[in-house]
Amino acid sequence: HTAWPVWRLLASISSDMKAPGTGPVNVAEHHPGMFREGSPHTPGVYLSVIVQCRNDDYGGGMLLRLNRMLATATLMLHGAGIPSEILIVEWNPPIDKAGIAEVIERAPGTDDTVPIRVIRVPTEVHMSLPHHKAHPIFEHIAENVAFRRARGRFLLKTNIDNILSPDTVLFLKLGRLREDAVYRATYVEYDVAQPDSEGME
């Protein structure tokens, strides 16, 4: 019972796929280095936290939101003793802005316990995809790039303005995640009183 019936959605997709230049594209065939199969998870790494972004100030305060997430995530994962890593996929980086690896921040003293890896997907890969002019970043493809390279036994896909709750981290600390299950968490909106500084102390 939806305002957009499934049959109409499928018909719309079918119509779009028949349009010139919108057929399926095997990106891996053209860019095998970007989509090679990764090795099995690295022993000892329990969790890979995955985000995607580009330094284009999307939504305003983009770097502040990214660094707030990185600071809190590295601090909590380190404090809980969860063997983990954070993967940032930098998709189609703007040529006039600093690279993500140059501007990210983390909680002090967490470099060894929660490493951050930046995977840069160059503009030529982005431009090889249909509708690349309309979308500066393909979020789900970027996430798949990270999924293939993640070293953790489990993957946690999130966004740069999401802050892990202490309860979520405590749950992860238990080490009871199942490989035959998909987990989700409730998303709660919170408007900070001082958006330029709150959560960065």
Coordinates of C-alpha atoms in Angstrom, one line a residue:
H1 CA 0.0 0.0 0.0
T2 CA 2.3 2.7 -1.2
A3 CA 1.8 5.8 -3.3
W4 CA 4.4 4.4 -5.7
P5 CA 3.4 0.9 -6.6
V6 CA 6.1 -1.6 -7.2
W7 CA 5.0 -2.3 -10.8
R8 CA 5.3 1.4 -11.6
L9 CA 8.7 1.6 -10.0
L10 CA 9.9 -1.4 -12.0
A11 CA 8.5 0.1 -15.2
S12 CA 10.3 3.4 -14.6
I13 CA 13.6 1.6 -14.0
S14 CA 13.0 -0.5 -17.2
S15 CA 12.4 2.7 -19.2
D16 CA 15.5 4.4 -17.8
M17 CA 17.6 1.4 -18.7
K18 CA 16.5 1.5 -22.3
A19 CA 17.5 5.1 -22.7
P20 CA 20.7 5.6 -24.8
G21 CA 23.9 5.4 -22.8
T22 CA 22.3 4.0 -19.7
G23 CA 22.8 0.3 -20.2
P24 CA 24.7 -1.7 -17.6
V25 CA 28.4 -0.9 -17.3
N26 CA 31.0 -3.4 -16.1
V27 CA 33.2 -0.9 -14.2
A28 CA 35.5 -3.7 -13.0
E29 CA 36.3 -4.6 -16.6
H30 CA 37.5 -1.1 -17.3
H31 CA 39.1 -0.4 -14.0
P32 CA 40.2 -3.8 -12.6
G33 CA 42.5 -2.2 -10.1
M34 CA 39.7 -0.5 -8.3
F35 CA 37.4 -3.5 -8.0
R36 CA 39.8 -6.4 -7.5
E37 CA 38.7 -9.1 -5.0
G38 CA 40.1 -8.4 -1.6
S39 CA 41.8 -11.0 0.6
P40 CA 39.9 -12.5 3.5
H41 CA 39.7 -10.4 6.6
T42 CA 42.9 -9.8 8.5
P43 CA 43.1 -11.9 11.6
G44 CA 42.7 -9.8 14.7
V45 CA 40.7 -7.0 13.0
Y46 CA 37.1 -7.4 14.2
L47 CA 35.4 -4.3 12.6
S48 CA 35.8 -2.1 9.6
V49 CA 33.9 1.2 9.7
I50 CA 33.1 2.5 6.2
V51 CA 32.2 5.9 5.0
Q52 CA 32.4 7.7 1.6
C53 CA 32.8 11.4 0.9
R54 CA 34.7 14.1 -1.1
N55 CA 36.0 17.4 0.0
D56 CA 33.3 19.5 -1.6
D57 CA 31.6 20.9 1.5
Y58 CA 28.4 19.1 0.6
G59 CA 25.6 20.2 3.0
G60 CA 27.9 22.8 4.7
G61 CA 30.5 22.1 7.4
M62 CA 31.4 18.8 5.7
L63 CA 34.9 18.6 7.1
L64 CA 33.7 19.5 10.6
R65 CA 31.1 16.7 10.4
L66 CA 33.6 14.2 9.1
N67 CA 36.2 15.0 11.7
R68 CA 33.6 15.0 14.5
M69 CA 32.6 11.5 13.5
L70 CA 36.3 10.3 13.2
A71 CA 37.2 11.8 16.6
T72 CA 34.3 10.2 18.4
A73 CA 34.6 6.8 16.6
T74 CA 38.4 6.5 17.1
L75 CA 38.0 7.5 20.8
M76 CA 35.2 5.1 21.6
L77 CA 36.5 2.1 19.6
H78 CA 39.9 2.6 21.2
G79 CA 38.4 2.9 24.7
A80 CA 36.3 -0.2 24.2
G81 CA 39.4 -2.2 23.0
I82 CA 37.6 -3.2 19.7
P83 CA 40.2 -4.2 17.1
S84 CA 39.0 -2.1 14.2
E85 CA 39.8 0.2 11.3
I86 CA 38.1 3.1 9.5
L87 CA 37.9 3.2 5.7
I88 CA 37.2 6.5 4.0
V89 CA 36.5 6.3 0.2
E90 CA 37.3 9.6 -1.3
W91 CA 35.3 9.5 -4.6
N92 CA 36.1 11.9 -7.5
P93 CA 38.1 14.4 -5.4
P94 CA 37.8 18.0 -6.4
I95 CA 41.0 19.2 -8.1
D96 CA 41.0 22.5 -6.2
K97 CA 40.7 21.1 -2.7
A98 CA 43.0 19.3 -0.4
G99 CA 42.8 15.6 -0.3
I100 CA 40.9 13.9 2.5
A101 CA 44.0 12.3 3.9
E102 CA 45.4 15.8 4.5
V103 CA 42.5 17.2 6.4
I104 CA 41.2 14.4 8.6
E105 CA 41.6 14.4 12.4
R106 CA 41.2 11.7 15.0
A107 CA 41.3 11.3 18.8
P108 CA 44.9 11.5 20.1
G109 CA 46.6 8.3 20.9
T110 CA 44.4 6.1 18.7
D111 CA 46.7 5.8 15.6
D112 CA 47.8 2.3 16.3
T113 CA 44.6 0.8 17.7
V114 CA 42.2 2.3 15.1
P115 CA 44.0 3.0 11.9
I116 CA 42.3 5.2 9.2
R117 CA 42.8 4.3 5.6
V118 CA 41.8 6.6 2.7
I119 CA 41.0 5.0 -0.6
R120 CA 41.0 7.5 -3.4
V121 CA 38.9 6.8 -6.5
P122 CA 40.1 9.2 -9.3
T123 CA 38.0 11.3 -11.5
E124 CA 38.6 9.2 -14.6
V125 CA 36.8 6.3 -12.9
H126 CA 33.9 8.5 -12.0
M127 CA 33.7 9.9 -15.5
S128 CA 33.5 6.4 -17.0
L129 CA 30.0 5.8 -15.4
P130 CA 26.7 6.9 -16.8
H131 CA 25.2 10.1 -15.4
H132 CA 28.6 11.2 -13.9
K133 CA 27.8 14.8 -14.8
A134 CA 24.6 14.8 -12.7
H135 CA 26.2 13.1 -9.6
P136 CA 29.6 14.1 -8.3
I137 CA 29.7 11.0 -6.1
F138 CA 28.2 7.5 -6.5
E139 CA 27.8 6.5 -2.9
H140 CA 27.0 2.9 -3.2
I141 CA 29.7 2.1 -5.7
A142 CA 32.1 3.9 -3.4
E143 CA 31.0 1.7 -0.5
N144 CA 31.5 -1.4 -2.6
V145 CA 35.1 -0.3 -3.2
A146 CA 35.6 -0.2 0.5
F147 CA 33.8 -3.5 1.1
R148 CA 36.3 -5.2 -1.2
R149 CA 39.2 -3.8 0.7
A150 CA 38.0 -4.0 4.3
R151 CA 40.2 -6.1 6.6
G152 CA 37.7 -6.5 9.4
R153 CA 35.6 -9.6 10.0
F154 CA 32.5 -7.4 10.1
L155 CA 31.5 -4.3 8.3
L156 CA 29.8 -1.2 9.7
K157 CA 28.6 1.1 6.9
T158 CA 27.7 4.6 8.1
N159 CA 27.8 8.3 7.0
I160 CA 30.2 11.1 7.9
D161 CA 27.6 12.9 10.1
N162 CA 26.6 9.9 12.1
I163 CA 28.0 9.5 15.7
L164 CA 28.1 6.0 17.2
S165 CA 26.2 5.8 20.5
P166 CA 28.0 4.4 23.6
D167 CA 25.4 1.6 23.7
T168 CA 26.3 0.6 20.1
V169 CA 30.0 0.5 20.9
L170 CA 29.3 -1.5 24.1
F171 CA 27.3 -4.0 22.0
L172 CA 30.1 -4.3 19.5
K173 CA 32.6 -4.8 22.4
L174 CA 30.7 -8.0 23.4
G175 CA 32.1 -9.7 20.2
R176 CA 28.9 -11.5 19.6
L177 CA 28.1 -10.4 16.0
R178 CA 26.8 -13.2 13.8
E179 CA 28.0 -13.8 10.3
D180 CA 24.6 -14.8 9.1
A181 CA 22.9 -11.6 10.2
V182 CA 22.5 -8.0 9.2
Y183 CA 22.2 -5.5 12.0
R184 CA 20.7 -2.0 11.9
A185 CA 20.5 0.8 14.5
T186 CA 18.0 3.5 15.2
Y187 CA 18.9 6.9 13.7
V188 CA 18.3 9.8 16.0
E189 CA 18.5 13.4 14.8
Y190 CA 20.3 15.9 17.0
D191 CA 20.7 19.6 16.4
V192 CA 23.9 20.8 18.2
A193 CA 23.8 24.1 19.9
Q194 CA 27.2 25.1 18.7
P195 CA 27.7 23.4 15.3
D196 CA 31.2 24.7 14.8
S197 CA 32.6 23.2 18.0
E198 CA 30.2 21.0 19.9
G199 CA 31.4 17.4 20.0
M200 CA 35.0 18.3 19.1
E201 CA 36.3 18.9 22.7

